[in-house]
PDB file of C-alpha atoms and ligand atoms in Angstrom:
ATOM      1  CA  UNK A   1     -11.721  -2.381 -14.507  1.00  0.00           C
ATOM      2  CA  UNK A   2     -10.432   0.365 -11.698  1.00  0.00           C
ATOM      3  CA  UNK A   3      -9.733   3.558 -12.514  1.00  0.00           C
ATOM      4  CA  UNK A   4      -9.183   6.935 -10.449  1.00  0.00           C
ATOM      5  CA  UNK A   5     -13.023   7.406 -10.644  1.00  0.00           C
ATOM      6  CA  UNK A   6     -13.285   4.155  -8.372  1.00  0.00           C
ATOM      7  CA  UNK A   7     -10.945   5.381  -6.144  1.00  0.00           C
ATOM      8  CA  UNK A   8     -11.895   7.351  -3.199  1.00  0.00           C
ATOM      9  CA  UNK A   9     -10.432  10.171  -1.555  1.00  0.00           C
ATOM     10  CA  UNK A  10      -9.669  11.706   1.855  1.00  0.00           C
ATOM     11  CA  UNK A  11     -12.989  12.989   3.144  1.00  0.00           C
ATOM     12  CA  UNK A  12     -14.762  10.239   2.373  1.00  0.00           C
ATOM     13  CA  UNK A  13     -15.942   8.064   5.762  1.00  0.00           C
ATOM     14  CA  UNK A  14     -14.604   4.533   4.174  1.00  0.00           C
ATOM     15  CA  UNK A  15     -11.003   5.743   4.366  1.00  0.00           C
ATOM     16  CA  UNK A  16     -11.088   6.313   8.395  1.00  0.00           C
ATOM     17  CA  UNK A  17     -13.160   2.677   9.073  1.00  0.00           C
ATOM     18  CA  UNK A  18     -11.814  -0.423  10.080  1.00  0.00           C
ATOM     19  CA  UNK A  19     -12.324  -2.961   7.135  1.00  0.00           C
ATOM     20  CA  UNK A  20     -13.791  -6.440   7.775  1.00  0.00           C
ATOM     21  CA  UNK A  21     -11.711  -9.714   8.213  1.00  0.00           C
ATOM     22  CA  UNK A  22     -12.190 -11.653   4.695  1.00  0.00           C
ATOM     23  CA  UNK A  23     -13.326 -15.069   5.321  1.00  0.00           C
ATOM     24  CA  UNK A  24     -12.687 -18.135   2.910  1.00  0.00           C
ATOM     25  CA  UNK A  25     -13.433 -19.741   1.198  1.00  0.00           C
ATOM     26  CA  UNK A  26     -13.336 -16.683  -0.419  1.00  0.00           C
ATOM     27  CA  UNK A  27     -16.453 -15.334  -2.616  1.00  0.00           C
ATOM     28  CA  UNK A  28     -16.010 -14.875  -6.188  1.00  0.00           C
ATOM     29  CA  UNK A  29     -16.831 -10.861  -5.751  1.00  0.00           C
ATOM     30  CA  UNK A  30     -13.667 -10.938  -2.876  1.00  0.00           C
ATOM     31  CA  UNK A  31     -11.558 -12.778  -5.766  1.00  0.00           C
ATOM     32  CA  UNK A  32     -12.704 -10.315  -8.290  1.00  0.00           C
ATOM     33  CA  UNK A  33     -11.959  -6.996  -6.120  1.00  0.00           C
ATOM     34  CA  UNK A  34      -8.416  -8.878  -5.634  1.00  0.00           C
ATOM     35  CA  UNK A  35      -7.858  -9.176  -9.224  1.00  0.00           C
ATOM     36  CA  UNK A  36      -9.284  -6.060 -10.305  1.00  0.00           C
ATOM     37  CA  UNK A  37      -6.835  -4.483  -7.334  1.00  0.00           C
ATOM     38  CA  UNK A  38      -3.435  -5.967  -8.816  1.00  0.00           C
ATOM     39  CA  UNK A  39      -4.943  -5.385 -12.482  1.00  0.00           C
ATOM     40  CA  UNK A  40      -4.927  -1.427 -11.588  1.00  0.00           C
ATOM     41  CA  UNK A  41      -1.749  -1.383 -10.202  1.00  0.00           C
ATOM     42  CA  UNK A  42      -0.246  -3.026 -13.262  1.00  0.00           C
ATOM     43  CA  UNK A  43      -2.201  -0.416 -15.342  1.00  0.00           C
ATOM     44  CA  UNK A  44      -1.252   2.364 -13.550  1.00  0.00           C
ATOM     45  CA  UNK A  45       2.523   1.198 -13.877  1.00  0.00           C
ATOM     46  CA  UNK A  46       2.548   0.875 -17.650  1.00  0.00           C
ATOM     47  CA  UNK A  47       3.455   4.401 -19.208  1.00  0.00           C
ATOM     48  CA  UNK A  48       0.994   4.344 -22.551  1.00  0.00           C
ATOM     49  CA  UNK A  49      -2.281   2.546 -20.188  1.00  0.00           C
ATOM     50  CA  UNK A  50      -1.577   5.350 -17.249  1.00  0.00           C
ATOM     51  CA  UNK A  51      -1.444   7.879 -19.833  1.00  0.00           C
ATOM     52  CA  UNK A  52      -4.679   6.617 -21.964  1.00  0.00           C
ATOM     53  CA  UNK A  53      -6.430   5.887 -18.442  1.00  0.00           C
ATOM     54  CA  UNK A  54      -5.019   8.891 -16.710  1.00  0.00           C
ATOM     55  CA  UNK A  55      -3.804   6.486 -14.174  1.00  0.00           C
ATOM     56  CA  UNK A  56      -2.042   7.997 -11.160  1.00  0.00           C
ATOM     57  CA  UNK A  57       1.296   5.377 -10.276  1.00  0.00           C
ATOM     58  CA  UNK A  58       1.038   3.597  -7.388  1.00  0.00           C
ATOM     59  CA  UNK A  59       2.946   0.126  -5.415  1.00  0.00           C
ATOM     60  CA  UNK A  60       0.303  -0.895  -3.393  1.00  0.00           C
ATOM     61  CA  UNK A  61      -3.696  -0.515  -3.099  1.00  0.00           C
ATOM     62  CA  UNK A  62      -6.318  -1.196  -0.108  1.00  0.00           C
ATOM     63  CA  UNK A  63      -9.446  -2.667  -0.281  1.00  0.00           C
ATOM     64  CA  UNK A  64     -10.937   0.669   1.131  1.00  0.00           C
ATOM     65  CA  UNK A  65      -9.746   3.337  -1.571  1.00  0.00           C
ATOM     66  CA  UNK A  66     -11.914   1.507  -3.764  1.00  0.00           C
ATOM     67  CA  UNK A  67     -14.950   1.655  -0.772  1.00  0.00           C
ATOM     68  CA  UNK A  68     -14.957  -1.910  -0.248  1.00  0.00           C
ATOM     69  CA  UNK A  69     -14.170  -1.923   3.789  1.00  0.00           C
ATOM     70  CA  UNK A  70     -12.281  -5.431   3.729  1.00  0.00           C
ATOM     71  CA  UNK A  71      -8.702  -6.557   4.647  1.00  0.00           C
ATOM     72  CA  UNK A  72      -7.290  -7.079   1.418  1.00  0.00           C
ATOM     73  CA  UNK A  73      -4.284  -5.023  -0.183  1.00  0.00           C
ATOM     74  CA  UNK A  74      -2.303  -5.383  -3.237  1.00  0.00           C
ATOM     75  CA  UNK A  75       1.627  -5.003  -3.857  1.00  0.00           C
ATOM     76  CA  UNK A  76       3.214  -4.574  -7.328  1.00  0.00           C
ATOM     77  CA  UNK A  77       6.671  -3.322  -6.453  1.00  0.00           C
ATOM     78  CA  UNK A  78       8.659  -3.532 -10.010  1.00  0.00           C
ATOM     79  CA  UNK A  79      11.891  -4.337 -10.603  1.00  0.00           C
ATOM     80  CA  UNK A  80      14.745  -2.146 -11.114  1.00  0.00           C
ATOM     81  CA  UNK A  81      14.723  -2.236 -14.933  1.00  0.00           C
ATOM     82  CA  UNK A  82      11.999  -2.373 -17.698  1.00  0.00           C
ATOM     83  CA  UNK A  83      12.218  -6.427 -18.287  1.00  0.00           C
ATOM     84  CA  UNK A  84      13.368  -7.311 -14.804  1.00  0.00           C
ATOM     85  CA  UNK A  85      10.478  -9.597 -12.675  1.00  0.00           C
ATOM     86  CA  UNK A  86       9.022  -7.122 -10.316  1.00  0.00           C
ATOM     87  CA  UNK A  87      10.146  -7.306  -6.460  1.00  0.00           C
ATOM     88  CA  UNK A  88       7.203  -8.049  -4.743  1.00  0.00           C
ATOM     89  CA  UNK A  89       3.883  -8.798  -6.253  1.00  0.00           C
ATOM     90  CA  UNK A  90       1.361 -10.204  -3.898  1.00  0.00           C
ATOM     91  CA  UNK A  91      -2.255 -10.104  -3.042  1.00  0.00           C
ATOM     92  CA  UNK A  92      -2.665 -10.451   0.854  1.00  0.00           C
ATOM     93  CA  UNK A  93      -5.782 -11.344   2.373  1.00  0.00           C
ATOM     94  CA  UNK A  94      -6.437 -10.608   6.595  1.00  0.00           C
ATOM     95  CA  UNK A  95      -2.725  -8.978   6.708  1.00  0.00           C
ATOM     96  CA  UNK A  96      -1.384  -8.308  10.282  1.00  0.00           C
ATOM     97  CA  UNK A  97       1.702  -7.071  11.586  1.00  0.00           C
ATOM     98  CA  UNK A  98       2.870  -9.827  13.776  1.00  0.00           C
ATOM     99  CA  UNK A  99       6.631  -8.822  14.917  1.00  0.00           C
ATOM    100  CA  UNK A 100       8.838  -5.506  14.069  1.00  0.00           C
ATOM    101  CA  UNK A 101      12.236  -4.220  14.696  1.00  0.00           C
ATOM    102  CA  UNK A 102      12.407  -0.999  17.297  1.00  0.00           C
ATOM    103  CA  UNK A 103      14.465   0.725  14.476  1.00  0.00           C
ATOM    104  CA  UNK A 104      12.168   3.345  12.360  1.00  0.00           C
ATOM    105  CA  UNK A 105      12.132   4.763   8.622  1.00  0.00           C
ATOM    106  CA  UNK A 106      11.111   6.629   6.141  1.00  0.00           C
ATOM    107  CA  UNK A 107      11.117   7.174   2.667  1.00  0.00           C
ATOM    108  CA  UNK A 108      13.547  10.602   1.380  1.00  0.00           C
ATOM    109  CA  UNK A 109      10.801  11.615  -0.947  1.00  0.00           C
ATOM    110  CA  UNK A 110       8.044  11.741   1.633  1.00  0.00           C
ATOM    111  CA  UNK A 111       5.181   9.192   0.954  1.00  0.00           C
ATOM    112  CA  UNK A 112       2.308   9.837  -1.474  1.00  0.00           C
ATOM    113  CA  UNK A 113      -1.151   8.010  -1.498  1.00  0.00           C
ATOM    114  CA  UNK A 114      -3.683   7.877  -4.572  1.00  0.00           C
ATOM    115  CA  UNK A 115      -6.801   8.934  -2.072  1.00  0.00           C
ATOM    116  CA  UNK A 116      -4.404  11.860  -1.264  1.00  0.00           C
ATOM    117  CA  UNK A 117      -4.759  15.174  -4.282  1.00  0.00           C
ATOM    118  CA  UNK A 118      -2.507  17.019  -2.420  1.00  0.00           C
ATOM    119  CA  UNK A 119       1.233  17.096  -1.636  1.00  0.00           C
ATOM    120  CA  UNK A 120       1.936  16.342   2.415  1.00  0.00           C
ATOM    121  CA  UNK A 121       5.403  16.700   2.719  1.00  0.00           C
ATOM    122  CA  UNK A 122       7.287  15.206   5.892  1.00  0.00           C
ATOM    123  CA  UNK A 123       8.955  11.887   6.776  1.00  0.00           C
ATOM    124  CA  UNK A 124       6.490   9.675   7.594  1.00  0.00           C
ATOM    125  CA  UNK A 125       8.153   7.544  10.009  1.00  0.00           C
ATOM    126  CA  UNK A 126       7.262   3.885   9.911  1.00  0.00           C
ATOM    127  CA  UNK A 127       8.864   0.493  11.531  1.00  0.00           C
ATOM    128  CA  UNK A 128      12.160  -0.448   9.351  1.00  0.00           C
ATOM    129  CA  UNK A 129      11.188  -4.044   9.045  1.00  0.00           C
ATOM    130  CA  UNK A 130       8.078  -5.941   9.747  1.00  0.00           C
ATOM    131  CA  UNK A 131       6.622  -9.622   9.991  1.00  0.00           C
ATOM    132  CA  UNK A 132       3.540 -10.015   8.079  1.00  0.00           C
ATOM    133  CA  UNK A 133       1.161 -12.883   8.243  1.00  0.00           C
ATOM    134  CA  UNK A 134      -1.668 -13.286   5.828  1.00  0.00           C
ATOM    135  CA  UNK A 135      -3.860 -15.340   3.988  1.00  0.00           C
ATOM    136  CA  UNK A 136      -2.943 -16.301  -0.186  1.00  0.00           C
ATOM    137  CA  UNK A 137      -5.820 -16.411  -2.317  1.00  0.00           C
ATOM    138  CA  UNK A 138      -6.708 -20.087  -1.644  1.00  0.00           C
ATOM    139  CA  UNK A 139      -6.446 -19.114   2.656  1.00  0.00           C
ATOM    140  CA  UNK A 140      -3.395 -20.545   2.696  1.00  0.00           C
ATOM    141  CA  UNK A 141      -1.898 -19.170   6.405  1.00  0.00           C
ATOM    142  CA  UNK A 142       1.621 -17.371   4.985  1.00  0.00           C
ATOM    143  CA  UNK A 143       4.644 -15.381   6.970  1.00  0.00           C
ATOM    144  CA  UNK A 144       6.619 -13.042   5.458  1.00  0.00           C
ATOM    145  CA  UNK A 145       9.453 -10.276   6.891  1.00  0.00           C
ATOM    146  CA  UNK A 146      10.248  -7.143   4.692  1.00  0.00           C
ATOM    147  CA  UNK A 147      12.683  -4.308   5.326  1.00  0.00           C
ATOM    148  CA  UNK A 148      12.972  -0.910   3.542  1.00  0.00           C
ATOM    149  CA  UNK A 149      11.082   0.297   0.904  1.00  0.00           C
ATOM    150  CA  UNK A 150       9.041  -3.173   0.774  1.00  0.00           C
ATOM    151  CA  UNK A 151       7.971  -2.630   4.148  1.00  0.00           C
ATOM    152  CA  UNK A 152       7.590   0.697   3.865  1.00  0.00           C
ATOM    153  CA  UNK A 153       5.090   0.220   1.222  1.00  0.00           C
ATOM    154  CA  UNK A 154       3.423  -2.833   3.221  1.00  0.00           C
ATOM    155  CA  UNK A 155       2.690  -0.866   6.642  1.00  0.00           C
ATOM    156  CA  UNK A 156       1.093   2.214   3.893  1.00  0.00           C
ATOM    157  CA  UNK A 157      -1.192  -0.265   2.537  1.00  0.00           C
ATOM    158  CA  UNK A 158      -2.212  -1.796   6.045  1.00  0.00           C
ATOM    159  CA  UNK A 159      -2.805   1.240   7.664  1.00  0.00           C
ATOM    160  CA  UNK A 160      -5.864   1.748   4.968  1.00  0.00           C
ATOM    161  CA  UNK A 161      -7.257  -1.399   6.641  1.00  0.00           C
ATOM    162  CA  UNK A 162      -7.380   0.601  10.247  1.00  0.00           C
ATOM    163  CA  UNK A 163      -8.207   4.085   8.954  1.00  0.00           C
ATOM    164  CA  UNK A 164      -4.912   5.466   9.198  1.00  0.00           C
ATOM    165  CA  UNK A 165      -3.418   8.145   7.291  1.00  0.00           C
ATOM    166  CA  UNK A 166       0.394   8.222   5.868  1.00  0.00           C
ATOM    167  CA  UNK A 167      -0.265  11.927   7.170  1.00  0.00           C
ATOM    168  CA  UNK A 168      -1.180  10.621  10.182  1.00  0.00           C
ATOM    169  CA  UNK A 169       2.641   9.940  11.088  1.00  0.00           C
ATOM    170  CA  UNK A 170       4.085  13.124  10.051  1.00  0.00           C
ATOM    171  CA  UNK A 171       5.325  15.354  13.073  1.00  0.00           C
ATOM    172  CA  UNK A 172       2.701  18.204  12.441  1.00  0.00           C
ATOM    173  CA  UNK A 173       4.916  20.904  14.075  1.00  0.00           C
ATOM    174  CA  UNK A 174       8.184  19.587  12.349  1.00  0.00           C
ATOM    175  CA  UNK A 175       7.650  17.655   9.458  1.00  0.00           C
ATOM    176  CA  UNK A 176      11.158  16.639   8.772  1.00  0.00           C
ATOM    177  CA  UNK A 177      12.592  16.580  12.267  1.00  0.00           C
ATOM    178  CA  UNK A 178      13.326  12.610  13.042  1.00  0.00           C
ATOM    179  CA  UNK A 179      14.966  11.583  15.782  1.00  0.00           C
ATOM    180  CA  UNK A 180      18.723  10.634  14.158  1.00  0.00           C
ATOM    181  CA  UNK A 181      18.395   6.858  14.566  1.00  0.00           C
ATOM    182  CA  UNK A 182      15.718   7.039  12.053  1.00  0.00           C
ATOM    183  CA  UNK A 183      16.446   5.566   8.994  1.00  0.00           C
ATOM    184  CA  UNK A 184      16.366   7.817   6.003  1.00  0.00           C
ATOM    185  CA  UNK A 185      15.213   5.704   2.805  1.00  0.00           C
ATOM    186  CA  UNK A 186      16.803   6.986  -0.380  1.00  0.00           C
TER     187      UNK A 186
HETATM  188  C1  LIG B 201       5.154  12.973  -1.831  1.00  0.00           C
HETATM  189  N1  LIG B 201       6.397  12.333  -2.226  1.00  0.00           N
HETATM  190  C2  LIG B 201       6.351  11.269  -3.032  1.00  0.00           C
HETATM  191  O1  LIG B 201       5.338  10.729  -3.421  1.00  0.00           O
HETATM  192  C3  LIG B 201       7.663  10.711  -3.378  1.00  0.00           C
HETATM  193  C4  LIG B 201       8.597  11.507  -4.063  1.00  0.00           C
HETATM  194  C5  LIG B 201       9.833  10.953  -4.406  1.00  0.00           C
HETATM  195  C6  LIG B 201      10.155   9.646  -4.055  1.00  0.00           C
HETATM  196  C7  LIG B 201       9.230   8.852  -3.360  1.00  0.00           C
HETATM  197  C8  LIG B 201       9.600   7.450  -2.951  1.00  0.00           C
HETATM  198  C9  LIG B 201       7.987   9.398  -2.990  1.00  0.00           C
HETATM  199  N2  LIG B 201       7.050   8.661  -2.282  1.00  0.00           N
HETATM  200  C10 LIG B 201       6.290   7.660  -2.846  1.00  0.00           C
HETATM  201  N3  LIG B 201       6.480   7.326  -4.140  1.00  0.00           N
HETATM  202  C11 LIG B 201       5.728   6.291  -4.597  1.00  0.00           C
HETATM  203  N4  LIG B 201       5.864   5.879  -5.902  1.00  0.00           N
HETATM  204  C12 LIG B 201       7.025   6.259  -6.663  1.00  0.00           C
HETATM  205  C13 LIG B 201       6.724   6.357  -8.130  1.00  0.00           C
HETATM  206  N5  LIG B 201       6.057   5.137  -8.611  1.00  0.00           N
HETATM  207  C14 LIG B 201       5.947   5.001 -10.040  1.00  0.00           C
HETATM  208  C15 LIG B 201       5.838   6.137 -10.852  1.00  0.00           C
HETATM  209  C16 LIG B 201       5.714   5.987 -12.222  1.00  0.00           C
HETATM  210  C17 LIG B 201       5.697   4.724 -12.821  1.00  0.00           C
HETATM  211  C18 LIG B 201       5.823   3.579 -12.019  1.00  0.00           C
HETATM  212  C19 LIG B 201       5.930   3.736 -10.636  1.00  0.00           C
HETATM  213 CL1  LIG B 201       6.091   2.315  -9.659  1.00  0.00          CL
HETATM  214  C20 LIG B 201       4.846   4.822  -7.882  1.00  0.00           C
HETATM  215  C21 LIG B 201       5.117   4.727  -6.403  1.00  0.00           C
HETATM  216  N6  LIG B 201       4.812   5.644  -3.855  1.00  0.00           N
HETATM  217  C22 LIG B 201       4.692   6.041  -2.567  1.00  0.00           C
HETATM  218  N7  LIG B 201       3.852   5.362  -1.791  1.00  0.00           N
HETATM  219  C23 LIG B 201       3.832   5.552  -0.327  1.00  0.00           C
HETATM  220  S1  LIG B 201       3.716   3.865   0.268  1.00  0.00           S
HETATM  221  C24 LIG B 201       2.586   3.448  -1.044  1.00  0.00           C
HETATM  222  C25 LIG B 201       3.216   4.140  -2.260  1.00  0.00           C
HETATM  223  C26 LIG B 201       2.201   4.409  -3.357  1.00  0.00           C
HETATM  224  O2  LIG B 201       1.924   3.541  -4.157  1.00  0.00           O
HETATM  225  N8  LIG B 201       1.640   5.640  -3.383  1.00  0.00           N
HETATM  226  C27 LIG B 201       0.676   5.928  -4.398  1.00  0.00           C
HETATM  227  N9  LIG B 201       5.397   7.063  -2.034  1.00  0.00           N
END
């Protein structure tokens, strides 16, 4: 089972690599890391396991913050209330950003990251919708398009896969200074 003493933090060399394509069919140690990855989020989600674990929340997990350098990320975006289904919960395997609008945005609240023990604040300005293709767990080829928070939350994950930073996007010498087109996410 993951917890925050598998996950690794800024500093360490894994989190600035580019991960390895995943190939398929896929191994049962890939299929296990993918489990274990959407297991933690669900964890880390549920108030009484975060607080027995001492689980920091998150929506989304690379491959990398748990130092295993391949392109695989998890989503568990919940629903608005306690018993709804959540929004988005997906493993994607070999994710790419095919297609995105020119429009940018960024979340109010600035972005946080669970290899990150420190507050960055700053809009961290991203595309405002994307078009994702991936591979499913059985390599199924798959397209999908997300806008606001989703793929807010997608692009965060992603970027683990290349080495990238949230912090990497914030406007060092103005952190909340976006141009006004920008699209503020609430
Ligand atoms: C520094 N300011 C802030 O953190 C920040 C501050 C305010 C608003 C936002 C919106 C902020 N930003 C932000 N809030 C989140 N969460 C909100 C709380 N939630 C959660 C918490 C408890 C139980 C269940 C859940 Cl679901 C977990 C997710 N998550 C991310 N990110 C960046 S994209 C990947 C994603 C991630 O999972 N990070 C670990 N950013």
């Amino acid at each position: 089972m993951i917890t925050m003493d598998d996950i690794i933090r800024e500093g360490h060399p894994t989190l600035r690599r580019v991960a390895d394509e995943v190939s398929f069919p896929l191994s049962d140690a890939d299929k296990k890391v993918a489990e274990e990855m959407m297991q933690f989020l669900r964890n880390s989600q549920d108030e009484k396991i975060a607080e027995e674990l001492d689980l920091r929340a998150g929506v989304g997990l690379a491959a990398p913050q748990i130092d295993v350098s391949k392109r695989i990320i998890a989503l568990l975006i919940p629903g608005e209330y306690e018993d709804d289904p959540p929004e988005l919960e997906k493993v994607m395997f070999n994710p790419k950003i095919i297609s995105h609008a020119i429009e940018s945005a960024c979340l109010k609240g600035g972005e946080g990251c669970l290899s990150v023990d420190r507050e960055v604040p700053g809009f961290v300005v991203r595309h405002s919708r994307i078009t994702v293709t991936f591979q499913d767990e059985k390599g199924n080829s798959c397209k999908a398009r997300y806008k606001g928070y989703h793929a807010i939350v997608v692009q965060h994950e992603i970027d683990h896969l290349n080495g990238i930073m949230f912090y990497d996007h914030i406007n060092a010498e103005s952190p909340f200074s976006v141009d006004d087109d920008v699209i503020i996410i609430e």
